[in-house]
Short mmCIF file of C-alpha atoms and ligand atoms in Angstrom, two decimals:
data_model
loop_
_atom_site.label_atom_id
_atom_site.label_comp_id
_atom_site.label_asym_id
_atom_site.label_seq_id
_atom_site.Cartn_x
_atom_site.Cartn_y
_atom_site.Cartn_z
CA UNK A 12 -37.14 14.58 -13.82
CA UNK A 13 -34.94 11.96 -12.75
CA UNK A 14 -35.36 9.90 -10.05
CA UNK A 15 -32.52 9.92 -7.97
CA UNK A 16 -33.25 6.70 -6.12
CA UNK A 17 -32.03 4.65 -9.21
CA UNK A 18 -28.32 6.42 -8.75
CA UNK A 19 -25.94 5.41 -6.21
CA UNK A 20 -24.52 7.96 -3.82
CA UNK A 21 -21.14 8.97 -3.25
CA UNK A 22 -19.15 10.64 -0.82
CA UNK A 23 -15.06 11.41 0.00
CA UNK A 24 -13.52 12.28 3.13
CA UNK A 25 -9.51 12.62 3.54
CA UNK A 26 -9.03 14.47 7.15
CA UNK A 27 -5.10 14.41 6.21
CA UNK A 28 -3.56 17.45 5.61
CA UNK A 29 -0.73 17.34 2.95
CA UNK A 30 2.17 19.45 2.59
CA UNK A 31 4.08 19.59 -0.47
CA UNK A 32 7.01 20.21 -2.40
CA UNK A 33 10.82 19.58 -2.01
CA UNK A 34 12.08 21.05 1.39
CA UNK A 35 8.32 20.38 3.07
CA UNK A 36 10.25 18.49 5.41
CA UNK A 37 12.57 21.02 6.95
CA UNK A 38 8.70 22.86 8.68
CA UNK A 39 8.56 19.57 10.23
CA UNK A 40 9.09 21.27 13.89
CA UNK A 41 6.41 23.34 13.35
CA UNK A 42 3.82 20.98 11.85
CA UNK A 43 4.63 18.33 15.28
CA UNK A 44 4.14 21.60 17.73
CA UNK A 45 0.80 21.96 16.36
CA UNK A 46 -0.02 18.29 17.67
CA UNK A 47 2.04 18.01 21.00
CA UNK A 48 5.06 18.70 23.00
CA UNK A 49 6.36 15.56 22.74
CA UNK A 50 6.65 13.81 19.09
CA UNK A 51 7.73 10.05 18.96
CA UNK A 52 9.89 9.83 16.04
CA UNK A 53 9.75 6.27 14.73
CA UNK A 54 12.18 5.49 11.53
CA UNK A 55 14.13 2.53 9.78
CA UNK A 56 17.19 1.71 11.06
CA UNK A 57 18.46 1.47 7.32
CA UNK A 58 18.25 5.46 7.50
CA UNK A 59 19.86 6.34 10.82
CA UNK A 60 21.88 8.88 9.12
CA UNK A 61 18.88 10.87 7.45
CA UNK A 62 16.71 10.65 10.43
CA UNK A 63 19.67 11.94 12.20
CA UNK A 64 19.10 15.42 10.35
CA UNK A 65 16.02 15.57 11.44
CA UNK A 66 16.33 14.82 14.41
CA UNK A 67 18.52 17.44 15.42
CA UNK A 68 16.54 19.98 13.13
CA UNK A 69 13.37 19.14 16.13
CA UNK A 70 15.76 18.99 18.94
CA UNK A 71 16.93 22.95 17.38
CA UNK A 72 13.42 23.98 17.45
CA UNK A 73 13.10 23.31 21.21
CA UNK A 74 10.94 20.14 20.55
CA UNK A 75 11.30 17.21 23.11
CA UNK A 76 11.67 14.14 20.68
CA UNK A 77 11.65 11.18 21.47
CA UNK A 78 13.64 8.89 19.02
CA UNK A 79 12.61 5.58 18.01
CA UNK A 80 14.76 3.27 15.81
CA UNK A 81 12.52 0.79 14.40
CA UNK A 82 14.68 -2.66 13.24
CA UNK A 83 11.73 -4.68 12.22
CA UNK A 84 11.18 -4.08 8.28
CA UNK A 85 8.10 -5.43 8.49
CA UNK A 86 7.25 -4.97 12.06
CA UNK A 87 5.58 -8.29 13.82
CA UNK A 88 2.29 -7.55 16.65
CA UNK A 89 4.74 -8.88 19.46
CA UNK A 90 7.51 -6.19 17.94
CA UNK A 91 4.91 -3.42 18.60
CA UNK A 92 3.61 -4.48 21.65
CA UNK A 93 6.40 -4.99 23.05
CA UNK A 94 8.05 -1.03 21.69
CA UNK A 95 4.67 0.38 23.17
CA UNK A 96 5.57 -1.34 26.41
CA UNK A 97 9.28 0.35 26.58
CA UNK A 98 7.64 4.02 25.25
CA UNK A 99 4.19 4.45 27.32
CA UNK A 100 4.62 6.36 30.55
CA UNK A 101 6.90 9.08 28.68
CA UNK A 102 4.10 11.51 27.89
CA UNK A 103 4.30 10.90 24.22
CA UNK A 104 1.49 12.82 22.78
CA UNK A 105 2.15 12.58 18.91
CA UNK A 106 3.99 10.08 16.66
CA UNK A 107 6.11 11.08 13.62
CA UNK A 108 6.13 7.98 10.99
CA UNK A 109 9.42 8.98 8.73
CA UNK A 110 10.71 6.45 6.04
CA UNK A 111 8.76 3.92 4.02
CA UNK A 112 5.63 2.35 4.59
CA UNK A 113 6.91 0.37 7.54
CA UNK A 114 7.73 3.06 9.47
CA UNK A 115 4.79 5.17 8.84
CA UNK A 116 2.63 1.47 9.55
CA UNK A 117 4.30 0.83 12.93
CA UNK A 118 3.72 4.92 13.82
CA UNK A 119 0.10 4.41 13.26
CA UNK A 120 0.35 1.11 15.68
CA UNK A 121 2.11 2.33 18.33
CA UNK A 122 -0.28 5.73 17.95
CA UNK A 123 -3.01 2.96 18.80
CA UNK A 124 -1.13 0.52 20.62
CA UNK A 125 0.32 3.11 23.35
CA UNK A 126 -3.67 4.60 23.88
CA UNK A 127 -5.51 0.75 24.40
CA UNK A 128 -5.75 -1.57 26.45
CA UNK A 129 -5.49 -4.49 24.26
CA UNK A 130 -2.45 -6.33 22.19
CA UNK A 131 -2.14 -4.63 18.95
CA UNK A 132 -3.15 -7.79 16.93
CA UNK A 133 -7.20 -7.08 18.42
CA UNK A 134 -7.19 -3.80 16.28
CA UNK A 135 -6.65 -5.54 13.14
CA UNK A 136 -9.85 -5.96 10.57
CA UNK A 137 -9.59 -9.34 9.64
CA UNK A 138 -11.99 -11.40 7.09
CA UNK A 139 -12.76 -13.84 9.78
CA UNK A 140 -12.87 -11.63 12.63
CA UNK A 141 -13.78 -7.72 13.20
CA UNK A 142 -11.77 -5.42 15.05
CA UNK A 143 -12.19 -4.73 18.57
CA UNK A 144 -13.15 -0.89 18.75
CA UNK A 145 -11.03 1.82 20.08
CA UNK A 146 -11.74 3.41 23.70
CA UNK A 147 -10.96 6.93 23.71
CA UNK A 148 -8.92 9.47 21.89
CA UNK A 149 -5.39 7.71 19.93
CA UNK A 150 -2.25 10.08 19.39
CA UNK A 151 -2.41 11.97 16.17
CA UNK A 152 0.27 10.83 13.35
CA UNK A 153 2.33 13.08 11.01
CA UNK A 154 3.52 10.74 8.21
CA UNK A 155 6.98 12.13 6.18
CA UNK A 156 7.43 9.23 3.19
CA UNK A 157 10.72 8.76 2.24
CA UNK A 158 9.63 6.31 -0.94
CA UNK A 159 6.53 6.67 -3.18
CA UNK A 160 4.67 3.73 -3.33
CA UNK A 161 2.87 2.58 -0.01
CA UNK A 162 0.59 5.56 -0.02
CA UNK A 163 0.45 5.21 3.98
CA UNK A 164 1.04 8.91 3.99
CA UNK A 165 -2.50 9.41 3.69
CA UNK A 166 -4.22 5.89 4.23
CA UNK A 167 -6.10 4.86 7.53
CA UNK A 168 -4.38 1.63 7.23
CA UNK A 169 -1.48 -0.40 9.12
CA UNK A 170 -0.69 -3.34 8.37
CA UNK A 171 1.07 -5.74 10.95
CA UNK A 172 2.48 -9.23 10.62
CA UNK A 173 1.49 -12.56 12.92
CA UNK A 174 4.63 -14.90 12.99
CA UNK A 175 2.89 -17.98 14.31
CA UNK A 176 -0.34 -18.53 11.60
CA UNK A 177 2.45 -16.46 8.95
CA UNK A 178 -0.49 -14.10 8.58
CA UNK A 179 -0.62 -10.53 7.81
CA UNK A 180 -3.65 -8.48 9.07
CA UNK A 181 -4.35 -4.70 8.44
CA UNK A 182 -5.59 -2.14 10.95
CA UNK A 183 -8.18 0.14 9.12
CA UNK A 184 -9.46 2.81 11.64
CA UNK A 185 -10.25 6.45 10.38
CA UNK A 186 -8.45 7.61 13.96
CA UNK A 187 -4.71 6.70 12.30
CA UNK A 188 -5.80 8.71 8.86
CA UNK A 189 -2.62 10.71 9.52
CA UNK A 190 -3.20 14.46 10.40
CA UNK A 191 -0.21 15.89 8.32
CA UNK A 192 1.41 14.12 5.29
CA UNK A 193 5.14 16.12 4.84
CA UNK A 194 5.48 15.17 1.25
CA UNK A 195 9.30 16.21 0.39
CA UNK A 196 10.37 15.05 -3.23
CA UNK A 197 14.04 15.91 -1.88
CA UNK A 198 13.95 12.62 0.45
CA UNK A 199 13.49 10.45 -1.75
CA UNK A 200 16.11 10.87 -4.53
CA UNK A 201 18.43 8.23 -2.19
CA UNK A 202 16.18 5.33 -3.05
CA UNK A 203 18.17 2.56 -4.76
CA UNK A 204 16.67 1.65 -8.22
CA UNK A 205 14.84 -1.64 -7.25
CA UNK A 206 13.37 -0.08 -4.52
CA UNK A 207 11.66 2.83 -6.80
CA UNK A 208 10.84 0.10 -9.17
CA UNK A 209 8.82 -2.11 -6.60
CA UNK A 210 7.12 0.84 -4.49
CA UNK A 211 6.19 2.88 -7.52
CA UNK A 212 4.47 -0.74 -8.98
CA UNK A 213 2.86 -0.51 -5.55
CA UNK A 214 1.43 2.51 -6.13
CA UNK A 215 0.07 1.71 -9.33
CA UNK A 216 -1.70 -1.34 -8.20
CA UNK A 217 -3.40 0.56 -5.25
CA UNK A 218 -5.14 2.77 -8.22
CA UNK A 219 -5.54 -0.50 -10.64
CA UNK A 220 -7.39 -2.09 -7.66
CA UNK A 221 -9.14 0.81 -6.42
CA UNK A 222 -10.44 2.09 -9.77
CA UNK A 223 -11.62 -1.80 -10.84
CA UNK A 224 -13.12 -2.88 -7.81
CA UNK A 225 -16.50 -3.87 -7.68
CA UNK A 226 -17.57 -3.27 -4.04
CA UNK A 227 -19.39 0.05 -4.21
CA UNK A 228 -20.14 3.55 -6.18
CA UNK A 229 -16.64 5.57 -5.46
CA UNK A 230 -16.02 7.75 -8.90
CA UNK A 231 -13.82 10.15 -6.98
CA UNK A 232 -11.55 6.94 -6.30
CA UNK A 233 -11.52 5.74 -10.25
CA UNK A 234 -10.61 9.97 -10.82
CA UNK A 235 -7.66 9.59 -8.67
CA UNK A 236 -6.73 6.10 -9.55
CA UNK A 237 -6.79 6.93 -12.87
CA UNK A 238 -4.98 9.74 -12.98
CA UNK A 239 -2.14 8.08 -10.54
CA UNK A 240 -1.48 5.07 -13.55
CA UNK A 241 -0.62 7.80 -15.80
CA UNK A 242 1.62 9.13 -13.91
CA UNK A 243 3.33 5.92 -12.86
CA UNK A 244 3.50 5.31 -16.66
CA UNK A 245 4.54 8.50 -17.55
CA UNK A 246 7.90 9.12 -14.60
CA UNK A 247 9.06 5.77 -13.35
CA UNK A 248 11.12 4.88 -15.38
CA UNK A 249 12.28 8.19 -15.57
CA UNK A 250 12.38 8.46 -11.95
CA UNK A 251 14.77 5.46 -12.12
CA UNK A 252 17.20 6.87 -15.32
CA UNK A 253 17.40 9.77 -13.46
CA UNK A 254 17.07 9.33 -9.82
CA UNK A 255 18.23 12.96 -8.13
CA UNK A 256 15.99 14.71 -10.88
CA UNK A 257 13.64 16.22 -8.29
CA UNK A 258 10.24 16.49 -10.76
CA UNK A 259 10.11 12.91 -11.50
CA UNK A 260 10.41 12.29 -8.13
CA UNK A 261 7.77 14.56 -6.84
CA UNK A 262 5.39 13.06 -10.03
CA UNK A 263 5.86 9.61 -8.57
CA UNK A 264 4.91 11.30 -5.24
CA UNK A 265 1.84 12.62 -6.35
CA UNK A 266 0.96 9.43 -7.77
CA UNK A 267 1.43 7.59 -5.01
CA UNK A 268 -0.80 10.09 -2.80
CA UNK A 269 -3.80 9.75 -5.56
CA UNK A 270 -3.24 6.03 -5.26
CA UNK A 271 -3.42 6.48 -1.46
CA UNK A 272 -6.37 8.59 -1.66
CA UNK A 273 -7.94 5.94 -3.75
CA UNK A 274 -7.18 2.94 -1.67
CA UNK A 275 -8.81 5.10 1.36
CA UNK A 276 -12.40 4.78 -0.79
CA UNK A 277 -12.05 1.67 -2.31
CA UNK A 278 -9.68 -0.90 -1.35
CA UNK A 279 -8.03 -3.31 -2.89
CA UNK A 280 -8.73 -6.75 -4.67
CA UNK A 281 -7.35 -9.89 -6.19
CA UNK A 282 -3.46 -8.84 -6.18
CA UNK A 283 -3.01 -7.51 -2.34
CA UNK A 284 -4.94 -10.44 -1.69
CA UNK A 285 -2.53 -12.86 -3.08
CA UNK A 286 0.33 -10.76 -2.28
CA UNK A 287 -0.18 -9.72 2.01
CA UNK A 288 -0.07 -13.82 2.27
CA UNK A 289 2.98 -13.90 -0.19
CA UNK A 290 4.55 -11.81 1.84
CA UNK A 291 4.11 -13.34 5.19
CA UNK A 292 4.92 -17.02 3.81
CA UNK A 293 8.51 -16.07 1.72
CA UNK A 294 9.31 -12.60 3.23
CA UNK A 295 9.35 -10.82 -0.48
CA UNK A 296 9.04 -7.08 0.45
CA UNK A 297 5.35 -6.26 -0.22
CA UNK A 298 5.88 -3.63 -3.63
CA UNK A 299 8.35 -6.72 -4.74
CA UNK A 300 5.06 -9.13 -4.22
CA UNK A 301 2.50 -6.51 -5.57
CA UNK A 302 4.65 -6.14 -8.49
CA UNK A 303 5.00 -9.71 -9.49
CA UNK A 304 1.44 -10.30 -9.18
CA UNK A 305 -0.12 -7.78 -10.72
CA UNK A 306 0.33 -8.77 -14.30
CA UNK A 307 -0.55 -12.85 -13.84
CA UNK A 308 -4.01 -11.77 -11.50
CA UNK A 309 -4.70 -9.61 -14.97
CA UNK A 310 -4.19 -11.64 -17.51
CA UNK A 311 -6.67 -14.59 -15.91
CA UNK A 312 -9.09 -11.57 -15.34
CA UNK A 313 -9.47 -10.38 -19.29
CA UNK A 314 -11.39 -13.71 -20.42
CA UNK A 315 -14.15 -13.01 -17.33
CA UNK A 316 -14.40 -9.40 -17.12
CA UNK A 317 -12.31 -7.59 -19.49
CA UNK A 318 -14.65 -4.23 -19.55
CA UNK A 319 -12.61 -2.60 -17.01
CA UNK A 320 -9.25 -3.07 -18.35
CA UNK A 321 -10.49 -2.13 -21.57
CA UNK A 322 -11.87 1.24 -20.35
CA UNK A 323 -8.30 1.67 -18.62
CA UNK A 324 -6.62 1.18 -22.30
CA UNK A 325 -8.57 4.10 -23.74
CA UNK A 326 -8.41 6.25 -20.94
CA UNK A 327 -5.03 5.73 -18.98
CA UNK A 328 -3.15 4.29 -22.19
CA UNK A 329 -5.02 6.51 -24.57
CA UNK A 330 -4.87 3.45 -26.74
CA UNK A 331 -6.97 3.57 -29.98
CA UNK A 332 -10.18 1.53 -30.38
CA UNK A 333 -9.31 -1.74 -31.18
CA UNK A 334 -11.59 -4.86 -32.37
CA UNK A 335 -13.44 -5.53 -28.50
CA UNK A 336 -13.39 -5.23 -25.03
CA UNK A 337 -11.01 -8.35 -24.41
CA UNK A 338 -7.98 -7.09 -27.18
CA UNK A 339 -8.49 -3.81 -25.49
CA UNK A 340 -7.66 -5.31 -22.26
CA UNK A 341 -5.04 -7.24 -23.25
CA UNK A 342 -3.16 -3.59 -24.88
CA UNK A 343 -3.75 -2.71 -21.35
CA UNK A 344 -2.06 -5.33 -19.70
CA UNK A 345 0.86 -6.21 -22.22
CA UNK A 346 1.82 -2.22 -21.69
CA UNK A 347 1.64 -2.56 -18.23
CA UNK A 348 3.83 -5.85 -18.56
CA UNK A 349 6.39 -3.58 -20.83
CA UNK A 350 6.79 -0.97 -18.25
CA UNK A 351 7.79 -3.82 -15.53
CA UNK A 352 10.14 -5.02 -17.89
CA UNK A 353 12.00 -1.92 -18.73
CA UNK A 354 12.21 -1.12 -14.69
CA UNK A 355 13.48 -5.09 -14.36
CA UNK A 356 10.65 -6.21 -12.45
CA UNK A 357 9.45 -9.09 -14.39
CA UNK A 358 10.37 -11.88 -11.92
CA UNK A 359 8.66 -14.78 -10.83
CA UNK A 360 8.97 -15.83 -7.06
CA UNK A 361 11.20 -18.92 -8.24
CA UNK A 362 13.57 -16.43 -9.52
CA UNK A 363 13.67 -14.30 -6.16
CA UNK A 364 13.61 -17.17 -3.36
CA UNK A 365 14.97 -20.19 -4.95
CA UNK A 366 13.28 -23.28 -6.24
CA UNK A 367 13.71 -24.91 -3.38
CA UNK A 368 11.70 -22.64 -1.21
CA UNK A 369 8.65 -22.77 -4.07
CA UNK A 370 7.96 -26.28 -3.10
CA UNK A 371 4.22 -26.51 -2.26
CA UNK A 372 4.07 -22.80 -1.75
CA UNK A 373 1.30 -23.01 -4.28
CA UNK A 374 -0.79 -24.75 -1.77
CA UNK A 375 0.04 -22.99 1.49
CA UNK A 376 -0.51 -20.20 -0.55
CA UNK A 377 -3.96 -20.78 -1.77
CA UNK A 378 -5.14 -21.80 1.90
CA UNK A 379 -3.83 -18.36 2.99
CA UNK A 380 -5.88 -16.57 0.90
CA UNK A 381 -8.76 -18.40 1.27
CA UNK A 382 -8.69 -18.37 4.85
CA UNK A 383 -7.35 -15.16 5.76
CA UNK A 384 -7.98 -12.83 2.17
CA UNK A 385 -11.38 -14.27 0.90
CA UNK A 386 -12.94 -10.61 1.84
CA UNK A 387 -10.67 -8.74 -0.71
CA UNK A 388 -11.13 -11.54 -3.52
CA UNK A 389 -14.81 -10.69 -3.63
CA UNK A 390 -14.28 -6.67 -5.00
CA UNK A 391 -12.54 -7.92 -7.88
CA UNK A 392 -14.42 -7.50 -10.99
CA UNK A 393 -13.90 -11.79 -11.44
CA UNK A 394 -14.29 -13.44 -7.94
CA UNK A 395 -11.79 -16.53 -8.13
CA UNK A 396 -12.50 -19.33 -5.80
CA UNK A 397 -9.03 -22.08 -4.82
CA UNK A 398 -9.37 -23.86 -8.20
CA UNK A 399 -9.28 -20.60 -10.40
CA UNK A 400 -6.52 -18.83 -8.27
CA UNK A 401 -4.48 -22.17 -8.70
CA UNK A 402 -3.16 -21.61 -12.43
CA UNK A 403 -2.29 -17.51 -11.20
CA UNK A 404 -0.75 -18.37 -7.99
CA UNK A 405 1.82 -20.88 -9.76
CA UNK A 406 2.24 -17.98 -12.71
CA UNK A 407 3.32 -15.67 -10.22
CA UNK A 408 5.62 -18.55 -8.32
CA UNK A 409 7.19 -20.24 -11.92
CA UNK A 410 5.78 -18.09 -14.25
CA UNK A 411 3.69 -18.11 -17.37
CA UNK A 412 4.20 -22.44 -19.06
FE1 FE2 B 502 0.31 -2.20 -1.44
#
């Protein structure tokens, strides 16, 4: 018999509801009656016209919305606190997050931020602080995506930027796991090119990281992360040839809800890590930053660990047996690097910002990571300290010498 104190446990829990298919979004009255009478409905002020729809398809239902036009793309803590300050009072009792993962991030914030006492930046898990813990019931979130990559949709995360240390933090409470995600493949076909190519690389890191990370016994998270990089390999560039075809779109979807629902179990590693600092030091968008890294955080990871990128070759790839583990993983990551070159995403951060800007960013960088990131740098298969991130950071700044 064996002895089952020898294998680790397991477990899954996703309390989000998902909904479906191309037109999920026009039920989107009834879904928000289920959780209140009066919906906040927080979206991007790039998509005034689309949320406009919307809006008026609520308002017909005889639902009380309550509009909210977010302008911050990536919204700051003093953004927030200050939007909860104009919205509490109004008997809000549900948020509706509609548009990327901004807007489905600040919902989840101001579902916390208009419930607490506290400035929003308190709830944040940090690596050198924990999060102060909720008091009380906070609103319940419906999430609508209107890109595929964030994976917010069904993620208890948030994640909120701090101007003054240039520091982004992430709120990770099982309260905001959203309690509806409206998954509507007919919203997305408006997403410009880039913006499919960044998000969708997005997606696929959240199941690279999730399935290779170290931190604990999640199989469920490798079965979904797996099965999300083949479908980023098999439909984004298809999703980008072909961007009103409604079944690549609602693949890319699905992978970025597997990704999601992987990231929820096992989080992240190396390449958010470098990438959430990136982001709050230059401003690069944070699929842009994910996508860029991903590639240079592999390639330094093959000579240390290259077990798990070799398994991902055979299985993802479906790559034949080759001579070891390390020319496995290196198929692995040279096919990954081909699909970010046919979608035009093989840039360095030089190429984006301007050298100027990349002076010393290697350094500020580094310090970042180590003192705000060192948490996520430990779940990834090779733990890199400030000397060994030094030759990836300035790969991903000037590229590969
Ligand atoms: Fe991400």
């Amino acid at each position: 018999m064996k002895d089952f104190r020898v294998i680790d446990a397991f477990g899954f829990k996703l309390p989000t509801e998902i909904i479906g298919g191309p037109g999920a979004a026009q039920g989107l009255a009834n879904i928000s009656k289920q959780f209140g009478a009066k919906p906040l409905f927080v979206y991007p002020v790039q998509l005034a016209d689309l949320a406009t729809t919307y809006l008026q398809l609520l308002k017909d239902a005889g639902v009380a919305v309550v509009p909210f036009e977010q302008a911050e793309p990536e919204p700051t803590i003093e953004y927030i606190d200050g939007a909860a300050d104009g919205l509490r009072g109004q008997g809000i009792d549900v948020v509706i997050g509609f548009g990327g993962g901004s807007a489905m991030d600040m919902a989840k914030a101001l579902a916390i931020a208009l419930t607490q006492k506290e400035g929003i930046w308190m709830y944040a898990n940090l690596s050198n602080r924990p999060p102060l813990p909720l008091e009380g019931d906070v609103l319940p979130v419906i999430t609508v995506p209107t890109t595929s990559g964030t994976g917010s949709e069904v993620t208890p995360y948030a994640v909120l930027t701090k101007p003054d240390t240039q520091q982004k933090g992430t709120i990770q409470e099982p309260a905001i796991f959203p309690r509806v995600a409206v998954i509507d493949a007919a919203l997305m076909t408006g997403m410009p090119a880039s913006l499919t190519a960044s998000t969708g690389m997005d997606a696929f890191a959240h199941a690279l990281e999730a399935t290779i990370n170290i931190s604990k016994h999640a199989p469920m998270a490798e079965l979904f992360g797996k099965e999300a990089m083949k479908l980023v390999f098999a439909n984004l560039k298809s999703a980008i040839e072909q961007p009103s075809s409604l079944e690549f779109r609602q693949n890319m979807a699905l992978a970025t809800v597997l990704a999601g629902m992987a990231i929820s179990h096992r989080g992240t590693t190396t390449t958010h890590a470098i990438a959430e600092p990136l982001g709050a030091l230059t401003h690069i968008p944070h699929g842009l930053g994910v996508t860029i890294s991903t590639v240079p955080v592999l390639r330094h990871t093959i000579e240390g660990a290259p077990e798990g990128l070799a398994e991902l070759w055979r299985e993802v790839c479906v790559g034949q047996k080759l001579e070891d583990a390390a020319a496995e993983a290196t198929a692995f990551v040279d096919e990954l690097e081909t699909l970010i070159m046919a979608v035009g995403m093989n840039k360095t951060v030089e190429s984006i910002i301007g050298k100027d800007d990349c002076q010393g960013l290697d350094e500020r960088l580094i310090d970042s990571i180590m003192k705000f990131k060192f948490r996520p740098l430990k779940q990834h298969p090779v733990e890199f300290d400030a000397n060994t991130l030094r030759p990836i950071v300035r790969d991903i700044i000037w590229g590969p010498k």
